Short mmCIF file of C-alpha atoms in Angstrom, two decimals:
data_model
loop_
_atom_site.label_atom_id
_atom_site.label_comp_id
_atom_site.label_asym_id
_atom_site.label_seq_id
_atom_site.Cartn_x
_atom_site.Cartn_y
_atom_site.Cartn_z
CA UNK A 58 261.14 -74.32 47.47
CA UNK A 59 262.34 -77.84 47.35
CA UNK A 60 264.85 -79.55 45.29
CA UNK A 61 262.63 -82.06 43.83
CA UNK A 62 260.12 -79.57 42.78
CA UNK A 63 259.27 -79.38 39.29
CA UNK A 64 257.39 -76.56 37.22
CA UNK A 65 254.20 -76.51 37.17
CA UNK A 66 252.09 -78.81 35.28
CA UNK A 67 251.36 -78.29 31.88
CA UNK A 68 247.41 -77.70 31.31
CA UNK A 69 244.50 -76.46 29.32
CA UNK A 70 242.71 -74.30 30.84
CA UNK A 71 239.79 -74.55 28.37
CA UNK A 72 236.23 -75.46 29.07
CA UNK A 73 234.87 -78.74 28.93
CA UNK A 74 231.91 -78.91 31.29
CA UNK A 75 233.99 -81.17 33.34
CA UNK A 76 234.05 -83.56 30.44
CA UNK A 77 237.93 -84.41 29.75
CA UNK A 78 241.02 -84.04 31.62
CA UNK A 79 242.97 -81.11 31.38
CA UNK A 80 246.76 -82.85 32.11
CA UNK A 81 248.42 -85.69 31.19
CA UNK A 82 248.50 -86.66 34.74
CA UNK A 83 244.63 -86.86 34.73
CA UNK A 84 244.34 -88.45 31.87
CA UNK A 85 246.46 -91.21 33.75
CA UNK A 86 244.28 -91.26 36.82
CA UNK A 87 240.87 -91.45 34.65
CA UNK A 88 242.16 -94.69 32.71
CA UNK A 89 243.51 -96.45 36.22
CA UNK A 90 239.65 -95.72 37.74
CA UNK A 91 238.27 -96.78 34.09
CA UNK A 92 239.69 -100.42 35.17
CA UNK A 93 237.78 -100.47 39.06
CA UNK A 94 234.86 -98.96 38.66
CA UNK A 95 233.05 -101.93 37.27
CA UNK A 96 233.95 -104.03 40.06
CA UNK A 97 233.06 -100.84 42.28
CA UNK A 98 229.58 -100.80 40.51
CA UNK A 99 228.69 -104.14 40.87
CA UNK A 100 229.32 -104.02 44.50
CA UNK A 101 227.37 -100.76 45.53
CA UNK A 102 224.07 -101.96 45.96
CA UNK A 103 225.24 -105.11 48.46
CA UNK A 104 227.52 -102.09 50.68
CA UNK A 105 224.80 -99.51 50.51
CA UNK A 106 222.14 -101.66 52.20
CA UNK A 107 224.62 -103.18 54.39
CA UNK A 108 226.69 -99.55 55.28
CA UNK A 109 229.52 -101.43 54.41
CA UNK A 110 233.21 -99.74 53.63
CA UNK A 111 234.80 -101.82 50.94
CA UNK A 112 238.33 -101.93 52.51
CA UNK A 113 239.09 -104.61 49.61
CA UNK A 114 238.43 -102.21 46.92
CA UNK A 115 240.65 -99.37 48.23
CA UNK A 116 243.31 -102.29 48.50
CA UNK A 117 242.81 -102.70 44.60
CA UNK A 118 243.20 -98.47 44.31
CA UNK A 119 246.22 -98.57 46.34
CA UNK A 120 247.99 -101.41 44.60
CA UNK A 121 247.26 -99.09 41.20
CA UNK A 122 249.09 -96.38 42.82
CA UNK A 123 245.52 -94.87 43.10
CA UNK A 124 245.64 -93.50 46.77
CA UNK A 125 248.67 -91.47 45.74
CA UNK A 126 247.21 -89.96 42.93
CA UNK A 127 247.99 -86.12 44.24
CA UNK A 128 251.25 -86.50 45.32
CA UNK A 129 254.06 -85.42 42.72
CA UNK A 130 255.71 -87.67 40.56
CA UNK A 131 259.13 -87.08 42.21
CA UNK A 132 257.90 -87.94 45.77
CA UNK A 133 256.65 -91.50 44.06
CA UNK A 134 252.44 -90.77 43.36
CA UNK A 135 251.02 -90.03 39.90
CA UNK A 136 251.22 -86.25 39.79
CA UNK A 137 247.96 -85.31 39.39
CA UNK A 138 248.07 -81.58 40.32
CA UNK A 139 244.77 -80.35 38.43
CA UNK A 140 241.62 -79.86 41.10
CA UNK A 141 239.83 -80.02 37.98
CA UNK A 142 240.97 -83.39 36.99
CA UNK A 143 240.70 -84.39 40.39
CA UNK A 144 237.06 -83.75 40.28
CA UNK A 145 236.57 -85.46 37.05
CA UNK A 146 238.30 -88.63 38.41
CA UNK A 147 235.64 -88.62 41.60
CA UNK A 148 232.61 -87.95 39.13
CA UNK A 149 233.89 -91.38 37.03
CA UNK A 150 234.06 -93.02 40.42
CA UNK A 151 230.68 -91.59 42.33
CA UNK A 152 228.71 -92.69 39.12
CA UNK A 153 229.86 -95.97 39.99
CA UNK A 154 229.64 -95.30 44.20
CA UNK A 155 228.86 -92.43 45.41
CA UNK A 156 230.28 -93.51 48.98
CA UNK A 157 233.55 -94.74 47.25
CA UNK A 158 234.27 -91.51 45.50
CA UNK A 159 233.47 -89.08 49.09
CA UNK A 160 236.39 -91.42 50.55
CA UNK A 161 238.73 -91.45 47.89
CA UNK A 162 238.08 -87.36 48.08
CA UNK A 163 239.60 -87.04 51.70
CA UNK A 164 242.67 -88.70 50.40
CA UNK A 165 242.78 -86.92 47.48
CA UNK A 166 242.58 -83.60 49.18
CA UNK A 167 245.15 -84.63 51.67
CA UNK A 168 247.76 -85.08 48.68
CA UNK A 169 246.84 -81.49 47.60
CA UNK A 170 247.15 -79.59 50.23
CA UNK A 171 250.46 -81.43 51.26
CA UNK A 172 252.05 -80.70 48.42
CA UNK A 173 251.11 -77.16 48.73
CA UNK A 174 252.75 -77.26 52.28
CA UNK A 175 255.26 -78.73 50.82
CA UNK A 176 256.15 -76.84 48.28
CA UNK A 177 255.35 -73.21 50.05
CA UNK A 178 254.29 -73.32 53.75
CA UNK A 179 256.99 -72.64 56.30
CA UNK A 180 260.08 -74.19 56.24
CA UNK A 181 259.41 -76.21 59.18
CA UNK A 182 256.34 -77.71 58.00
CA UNK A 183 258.36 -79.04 54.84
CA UNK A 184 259.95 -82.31 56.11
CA UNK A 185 256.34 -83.52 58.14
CA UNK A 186 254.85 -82.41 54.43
CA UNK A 187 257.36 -84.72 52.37
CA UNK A 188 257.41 -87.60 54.45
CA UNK A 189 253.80 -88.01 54.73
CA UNK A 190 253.57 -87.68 50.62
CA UNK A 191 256.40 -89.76 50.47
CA UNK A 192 254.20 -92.56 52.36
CA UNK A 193 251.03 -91.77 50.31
CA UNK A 194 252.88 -92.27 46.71
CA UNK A 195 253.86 -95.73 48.06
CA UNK A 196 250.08 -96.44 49.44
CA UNK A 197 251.54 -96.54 53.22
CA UNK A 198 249.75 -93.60 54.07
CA UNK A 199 245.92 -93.28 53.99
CA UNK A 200 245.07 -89.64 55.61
CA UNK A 201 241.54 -88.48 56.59
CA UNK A 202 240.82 -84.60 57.32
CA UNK A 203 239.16 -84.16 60.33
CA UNK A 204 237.50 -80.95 60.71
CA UNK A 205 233.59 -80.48 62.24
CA UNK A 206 233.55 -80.75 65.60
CA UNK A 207 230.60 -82.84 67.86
CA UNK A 208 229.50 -80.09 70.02
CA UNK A 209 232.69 -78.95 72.08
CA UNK A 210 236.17 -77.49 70.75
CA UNK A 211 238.94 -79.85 69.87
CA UNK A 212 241.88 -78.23 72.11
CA UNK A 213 245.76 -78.76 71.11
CA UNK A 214 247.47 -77.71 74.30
CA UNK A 215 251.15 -77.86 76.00
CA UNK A 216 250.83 -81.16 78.72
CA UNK A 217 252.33 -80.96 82.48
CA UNK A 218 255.23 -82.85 80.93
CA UNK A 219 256.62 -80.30 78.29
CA UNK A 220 254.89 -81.88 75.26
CA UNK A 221 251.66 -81.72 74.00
CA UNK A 222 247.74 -83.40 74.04
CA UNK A 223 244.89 -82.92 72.07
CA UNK A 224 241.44 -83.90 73.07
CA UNK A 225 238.21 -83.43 71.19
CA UNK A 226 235.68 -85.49 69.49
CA UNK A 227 235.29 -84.70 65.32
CA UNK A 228 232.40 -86.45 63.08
CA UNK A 229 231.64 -87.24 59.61
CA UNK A 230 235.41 -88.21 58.68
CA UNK A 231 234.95 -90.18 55.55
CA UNK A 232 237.24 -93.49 55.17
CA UNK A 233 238.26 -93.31 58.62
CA UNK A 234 238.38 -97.02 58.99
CA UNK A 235 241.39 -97.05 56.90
CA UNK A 236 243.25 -93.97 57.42
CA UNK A 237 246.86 -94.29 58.76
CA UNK A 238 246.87 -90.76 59.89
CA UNK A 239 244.05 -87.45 60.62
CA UNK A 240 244.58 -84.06 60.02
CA UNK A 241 242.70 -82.51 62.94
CA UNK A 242 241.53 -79.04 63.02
CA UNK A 243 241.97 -77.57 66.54
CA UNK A 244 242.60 -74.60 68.39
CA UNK A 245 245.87 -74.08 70.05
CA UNK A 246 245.04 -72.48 73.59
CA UNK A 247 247.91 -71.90 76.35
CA UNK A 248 248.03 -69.60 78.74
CA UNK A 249 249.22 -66.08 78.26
CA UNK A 250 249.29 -66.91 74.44
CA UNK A 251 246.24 -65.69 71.72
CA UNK A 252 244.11 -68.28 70.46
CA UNK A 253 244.84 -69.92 67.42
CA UNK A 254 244.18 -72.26 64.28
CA UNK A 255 246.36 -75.68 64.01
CA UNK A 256 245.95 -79.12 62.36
CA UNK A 257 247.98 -81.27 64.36
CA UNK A 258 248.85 -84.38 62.58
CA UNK A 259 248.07 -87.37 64.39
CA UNK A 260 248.89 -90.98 63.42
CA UNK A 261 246.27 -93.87 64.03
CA UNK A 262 248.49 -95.57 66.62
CA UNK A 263 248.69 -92.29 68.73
CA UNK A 264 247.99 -93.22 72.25
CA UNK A 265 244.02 -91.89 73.21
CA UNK A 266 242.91 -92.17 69.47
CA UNK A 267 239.58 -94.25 68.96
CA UNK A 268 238.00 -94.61 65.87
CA UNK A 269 234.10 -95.45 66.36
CA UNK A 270 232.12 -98.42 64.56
CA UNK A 271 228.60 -96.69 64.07
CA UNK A 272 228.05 -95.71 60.70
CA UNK A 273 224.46 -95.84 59.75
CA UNK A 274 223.63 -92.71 57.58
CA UNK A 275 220.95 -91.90 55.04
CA UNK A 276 223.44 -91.58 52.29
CA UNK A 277 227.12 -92.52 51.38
CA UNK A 278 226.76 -95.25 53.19
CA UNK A 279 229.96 -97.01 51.82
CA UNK A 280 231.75 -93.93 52.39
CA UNK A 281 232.98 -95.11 56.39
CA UNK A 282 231.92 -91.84 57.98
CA UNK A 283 232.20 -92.32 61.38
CA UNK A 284 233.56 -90.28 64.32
CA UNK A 285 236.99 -89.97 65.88
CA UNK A 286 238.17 -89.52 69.55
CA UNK A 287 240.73 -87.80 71.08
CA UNK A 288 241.51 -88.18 74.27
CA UNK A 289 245.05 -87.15 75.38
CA UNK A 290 247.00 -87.59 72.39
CA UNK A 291 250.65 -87.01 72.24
CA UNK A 292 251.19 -84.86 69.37
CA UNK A 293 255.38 -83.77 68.73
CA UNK A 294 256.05 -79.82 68.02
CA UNK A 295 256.50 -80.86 64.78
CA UNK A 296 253.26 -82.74 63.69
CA UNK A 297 251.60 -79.32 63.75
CA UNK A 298 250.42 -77.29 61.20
CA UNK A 299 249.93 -73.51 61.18
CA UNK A 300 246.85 -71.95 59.85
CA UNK A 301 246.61 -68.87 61.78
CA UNK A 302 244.82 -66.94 64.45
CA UNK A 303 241.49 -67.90 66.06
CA UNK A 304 238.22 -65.79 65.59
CA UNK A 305 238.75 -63.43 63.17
CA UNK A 306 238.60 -63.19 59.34
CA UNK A 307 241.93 -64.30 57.08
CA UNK A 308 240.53 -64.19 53.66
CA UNK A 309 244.32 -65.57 52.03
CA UNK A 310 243.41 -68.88 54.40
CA UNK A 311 240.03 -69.52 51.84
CA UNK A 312 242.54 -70.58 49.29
CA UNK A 313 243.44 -73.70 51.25
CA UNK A 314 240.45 -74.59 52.03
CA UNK A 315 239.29 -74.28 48.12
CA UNK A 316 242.06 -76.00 47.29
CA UNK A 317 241.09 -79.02 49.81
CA UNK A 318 237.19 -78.88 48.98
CA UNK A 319 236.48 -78.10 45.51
CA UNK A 320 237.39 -80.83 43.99
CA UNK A 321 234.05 -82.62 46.01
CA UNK A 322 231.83 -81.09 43.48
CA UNK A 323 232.42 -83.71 41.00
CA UNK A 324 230.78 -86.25 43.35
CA UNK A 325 227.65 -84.86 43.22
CA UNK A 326 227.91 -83.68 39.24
CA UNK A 327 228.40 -87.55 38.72
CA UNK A 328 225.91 -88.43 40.77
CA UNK A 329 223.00 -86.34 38.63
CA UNK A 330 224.75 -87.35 35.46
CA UNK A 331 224.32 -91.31 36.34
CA UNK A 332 220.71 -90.54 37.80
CA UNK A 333 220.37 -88.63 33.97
CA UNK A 334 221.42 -91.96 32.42
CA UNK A 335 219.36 -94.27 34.45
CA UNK A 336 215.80 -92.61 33.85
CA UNK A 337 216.58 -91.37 30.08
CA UNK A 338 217.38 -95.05 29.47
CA UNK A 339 214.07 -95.85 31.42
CA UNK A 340 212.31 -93.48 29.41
CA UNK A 341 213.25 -94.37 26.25
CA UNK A 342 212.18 -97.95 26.55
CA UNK A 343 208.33 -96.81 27.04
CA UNK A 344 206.29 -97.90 24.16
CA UNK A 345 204.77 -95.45 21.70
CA UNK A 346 206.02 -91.62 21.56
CA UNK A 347 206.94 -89.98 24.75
CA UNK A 348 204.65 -87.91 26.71
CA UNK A 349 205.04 -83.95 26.42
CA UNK A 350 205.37 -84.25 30.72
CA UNK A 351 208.63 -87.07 30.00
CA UNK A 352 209.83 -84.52 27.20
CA UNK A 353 210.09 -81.85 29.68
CA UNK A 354 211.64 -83.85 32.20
CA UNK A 355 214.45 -85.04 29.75
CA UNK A 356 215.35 -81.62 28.43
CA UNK A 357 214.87 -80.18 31.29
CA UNK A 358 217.18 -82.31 33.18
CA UNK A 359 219.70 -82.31 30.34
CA UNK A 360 220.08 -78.38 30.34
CA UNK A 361 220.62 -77.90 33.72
CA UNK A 362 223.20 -80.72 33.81
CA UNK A 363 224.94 -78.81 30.49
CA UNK A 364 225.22 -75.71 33.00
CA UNK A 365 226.13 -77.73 36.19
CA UNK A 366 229.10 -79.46 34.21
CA UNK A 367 230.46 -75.91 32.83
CA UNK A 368 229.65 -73.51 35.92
CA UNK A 369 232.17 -76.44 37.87
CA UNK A 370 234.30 -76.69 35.39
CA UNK A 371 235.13 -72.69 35.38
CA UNK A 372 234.98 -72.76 39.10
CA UNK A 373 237.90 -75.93 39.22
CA UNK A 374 239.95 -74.14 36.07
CA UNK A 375 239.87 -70.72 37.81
CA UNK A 376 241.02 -72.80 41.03
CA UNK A 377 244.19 -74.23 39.00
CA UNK A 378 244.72 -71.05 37.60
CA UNK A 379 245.19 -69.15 40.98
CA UNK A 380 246.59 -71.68 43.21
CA UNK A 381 250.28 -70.93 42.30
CA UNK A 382 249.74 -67.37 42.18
CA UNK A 383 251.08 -66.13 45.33
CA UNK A 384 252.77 -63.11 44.22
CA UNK A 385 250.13 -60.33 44.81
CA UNK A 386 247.64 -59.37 47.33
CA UNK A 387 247.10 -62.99 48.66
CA UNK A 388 243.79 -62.18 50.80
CA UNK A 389 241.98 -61.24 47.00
CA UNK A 390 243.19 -64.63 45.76
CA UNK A 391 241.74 -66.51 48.52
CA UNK A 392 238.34 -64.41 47.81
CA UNK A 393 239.11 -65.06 43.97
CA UNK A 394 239.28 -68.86 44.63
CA UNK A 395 236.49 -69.17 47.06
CA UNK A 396 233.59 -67.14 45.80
CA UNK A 397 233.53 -69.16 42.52
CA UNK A 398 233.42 -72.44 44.15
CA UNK A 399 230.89 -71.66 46.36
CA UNK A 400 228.67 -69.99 43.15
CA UNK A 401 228.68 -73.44 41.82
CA UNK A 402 228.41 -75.33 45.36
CA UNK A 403 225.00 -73.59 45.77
CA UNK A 404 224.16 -74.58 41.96
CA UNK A 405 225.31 -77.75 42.62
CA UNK A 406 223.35 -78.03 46.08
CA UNK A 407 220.17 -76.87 44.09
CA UNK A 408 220.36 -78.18 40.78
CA UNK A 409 221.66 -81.79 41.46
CA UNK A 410 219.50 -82.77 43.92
CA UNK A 411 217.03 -81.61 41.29
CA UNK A 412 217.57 -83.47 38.91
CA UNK A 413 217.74 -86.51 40.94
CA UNK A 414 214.31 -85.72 42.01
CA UNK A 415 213.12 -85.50 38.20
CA UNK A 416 214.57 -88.70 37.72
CA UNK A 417 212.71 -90.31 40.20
CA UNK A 418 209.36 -88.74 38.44
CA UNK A 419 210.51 -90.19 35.18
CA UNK A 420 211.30 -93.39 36.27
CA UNK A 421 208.50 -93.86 38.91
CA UNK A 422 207.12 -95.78 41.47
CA UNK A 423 209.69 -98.60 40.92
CA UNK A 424 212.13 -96.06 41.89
CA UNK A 425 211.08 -95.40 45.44
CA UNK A 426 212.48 -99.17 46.56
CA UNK A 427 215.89 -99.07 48.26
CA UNK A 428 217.09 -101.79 45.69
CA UNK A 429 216.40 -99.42 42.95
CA UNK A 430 220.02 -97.28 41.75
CA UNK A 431 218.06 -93.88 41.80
CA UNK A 432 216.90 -94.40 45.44
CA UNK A 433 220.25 -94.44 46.61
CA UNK A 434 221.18 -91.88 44.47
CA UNK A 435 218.28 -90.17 46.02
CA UNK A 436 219.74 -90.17 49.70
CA UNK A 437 223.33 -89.41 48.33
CA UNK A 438 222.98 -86.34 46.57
CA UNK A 439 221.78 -84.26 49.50
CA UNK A 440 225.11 -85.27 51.71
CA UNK A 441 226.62 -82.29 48.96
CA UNK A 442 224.41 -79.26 51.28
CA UNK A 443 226.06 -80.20 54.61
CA UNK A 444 229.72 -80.24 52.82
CA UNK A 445 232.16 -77.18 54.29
CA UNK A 446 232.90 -74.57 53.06
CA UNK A 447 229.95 -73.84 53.16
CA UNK A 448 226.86 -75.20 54.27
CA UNK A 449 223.87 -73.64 52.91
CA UNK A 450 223.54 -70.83 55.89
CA UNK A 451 227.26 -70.17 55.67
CA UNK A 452 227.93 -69.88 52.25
CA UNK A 453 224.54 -67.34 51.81
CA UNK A 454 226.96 -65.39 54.44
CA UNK A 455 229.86 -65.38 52.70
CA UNK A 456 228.42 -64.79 49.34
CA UNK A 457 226.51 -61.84 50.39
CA UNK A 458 229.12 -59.97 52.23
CA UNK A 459 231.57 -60.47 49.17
CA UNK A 460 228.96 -59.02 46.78
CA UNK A 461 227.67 -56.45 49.64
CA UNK A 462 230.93 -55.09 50.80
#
């Protein structure tokens, strides 16, 4: 483990429905957000129609030490270890900007994860796992995960001059514009060797890297997702990550990616919680008592935000509760980590987008213009169903053989 490792942090791991930090750390990060998200607010509606990323805003973040929120305290960031403060500090910041908060996510996750490899992957991924936390604490490094694919393989393979290329094509990367460095997932394919999983690191500069300028998407529309080429890149032996063999089942690997993912669900609990606010506040301004219909729409959206806010919650404590735990069977912690998070994805997939809808109804036909706040929470809510792990098909998969086998 290394030197400047410190015990784990100290947390409650009581329910809260996703209300309250659990750290101090979190605590932290919530007040630091508390300060931006008004100017984030005020600026949403002007970079939603416009599918503009706000790279002056994330300037702001990063000066607050904001963009090295996950990286420890002794590597220079803010310490924030807690997925389930994590996702509390995107639901402040998606009630504000949806877009905004799927960004800030990819950076977010980055810090996770790399302190993770840091602190227990092999012992030659340590050093490429300090220094790039070591950048992020000091707001040098911004770095983007870039996973789905755009119809073919991205390939990392050994080059006629002894090194090594990657070409490949991913979409969807979120803050792209920005990012310093990707995390590309690849296959590594050379001949006489077995297929396997690797996430090169790759910085922006890298020779045969493009980053595309088309962004016009339903949804998230601040966000910056656009795609990313490879084409030939130069990637050193030790930019790359291990994450083990291609084409068959490793259920220990679902802990990383719950660990980089599940922290997303706040976006889209804080997106039906502002859509709550926004027709409730409509509705209560109606003259004369409400109709039984708006009744039912207000409860009715109010309990099955209650049971969003708590079924995430348990899914992001249980999270923090196993992601340390690596001394027993590890491929039953990665189940134990994944199935709960992908309960409450489905939930989340379901019920948020639902109550956005019903908050449409109670607001009404004012609500269908693109100016209005719930149109564009509308469009954003649904980007949560074609989030991995898993989409809707994928998860039903993995659900079913867990409770099946």
């Amino acid at each position: 483990m290394p030197e400047e490792s410190s015990p784990a942090e100290s947390r409650t791991f009581a329910g809260g429905g996703l209300s309250k930090p659990v750290t101090e750390a979190g605590r932290r990060l919530l007040e630091v957000l508390q300060r931006h998200t008004p100017v984030i607010a005020a600026e949403c509606a002007a970079n939603d129609r416009t599918a503009t990323f706000p790279v002056h805003l994330f300037e702001g973040l990063r000066k607050d030490g904001v963009l090295g929120a996950t990286v420890p305290a002794g590597l220079g960031g803010l310490g924030v270890s807690s997925m389930h403060d994590v996702a509390l500090a995107l639901a402040e910041v998606a009630r504000a900007d949806a877009g905004v908060a799927l960004a800030l996510h990819m950076q977010f996750s980055r810090g996770l994860t790399l302190d993770f490899e840091w602190r227990h992957g092999a012992e030659r991924a340590r050093p490429l796992a300090e220094g790039l936390l070591r950048a992020m604490g000091t707001g040098e490094a911004v770095i983007c995960g870039a996973v789905k694919d755009t119809g073919t393989t991205t390939v990392l393979r050994p080059d006629d001059a002894g090194g090594l290329r990657l070409d490949g094509r991913k979409t969807l990367v979120s803050m792209a514009q920005i990012a310093t460095h990707f995390v590309v997932s690849a296959r590594w394919r050379a001949e006489g060797e077995p297929e396997r999983l690797v996430a090169p690191v790759v910085p922006r500069s890298a020779t045969g890297l493009s980053v595309t300028d088309d962004w016009d998407g339903m949804g998230m529309r601040s966000s910056g997702t656009v795609d990313v080429v490879f084409d030939g890149c130069p990637v050193p032996q030790e930019s790359v990550l291990q994450r083990g063999p291609a084409g068959r089942r490793n259920d220990a690997a679902l802990a990383g990616q719950t660990v980089s993912s599940i922290a997303m669900l706040g976006i889209y609990v804080g997106i039906a919680g502002a859509a709550r606010e926004v027709a409730v506040a409509q509705a209560a301004r109606r003259d004369g008592p409400a109709p039984a219909a708006v009744r039912a729409l207000v409860a009715g959206t109010g309990a099955r935000l209650y049971g969003l806010r708590h079924a995430v919650a348990a899914a992001l404590l249980e999270a923090d509760r196993l992601a340390d735990d690596l001394g027993g069977d590890l491929q039953a912690r990665g189940r134990a980590m994944m199935t709960p998070f992908q309960y409450a994805k489905m939930l989340v997939n379901r019920d948020a987008v639902g109550i956005v809808d019903d908050c449409l109804t109670l607001v009404g036909g004012i609500a269908y213009a693109n100016s209005h706040p719930l149109a564009r929470m509308y469009r954003d809510v649904r980007a949560g169903g074609f989030m991995h792990p898993y989409n809707f098909v994928d998860g039903v998969d993995y659900l079913s053989d867990i409770a099946l086998a």
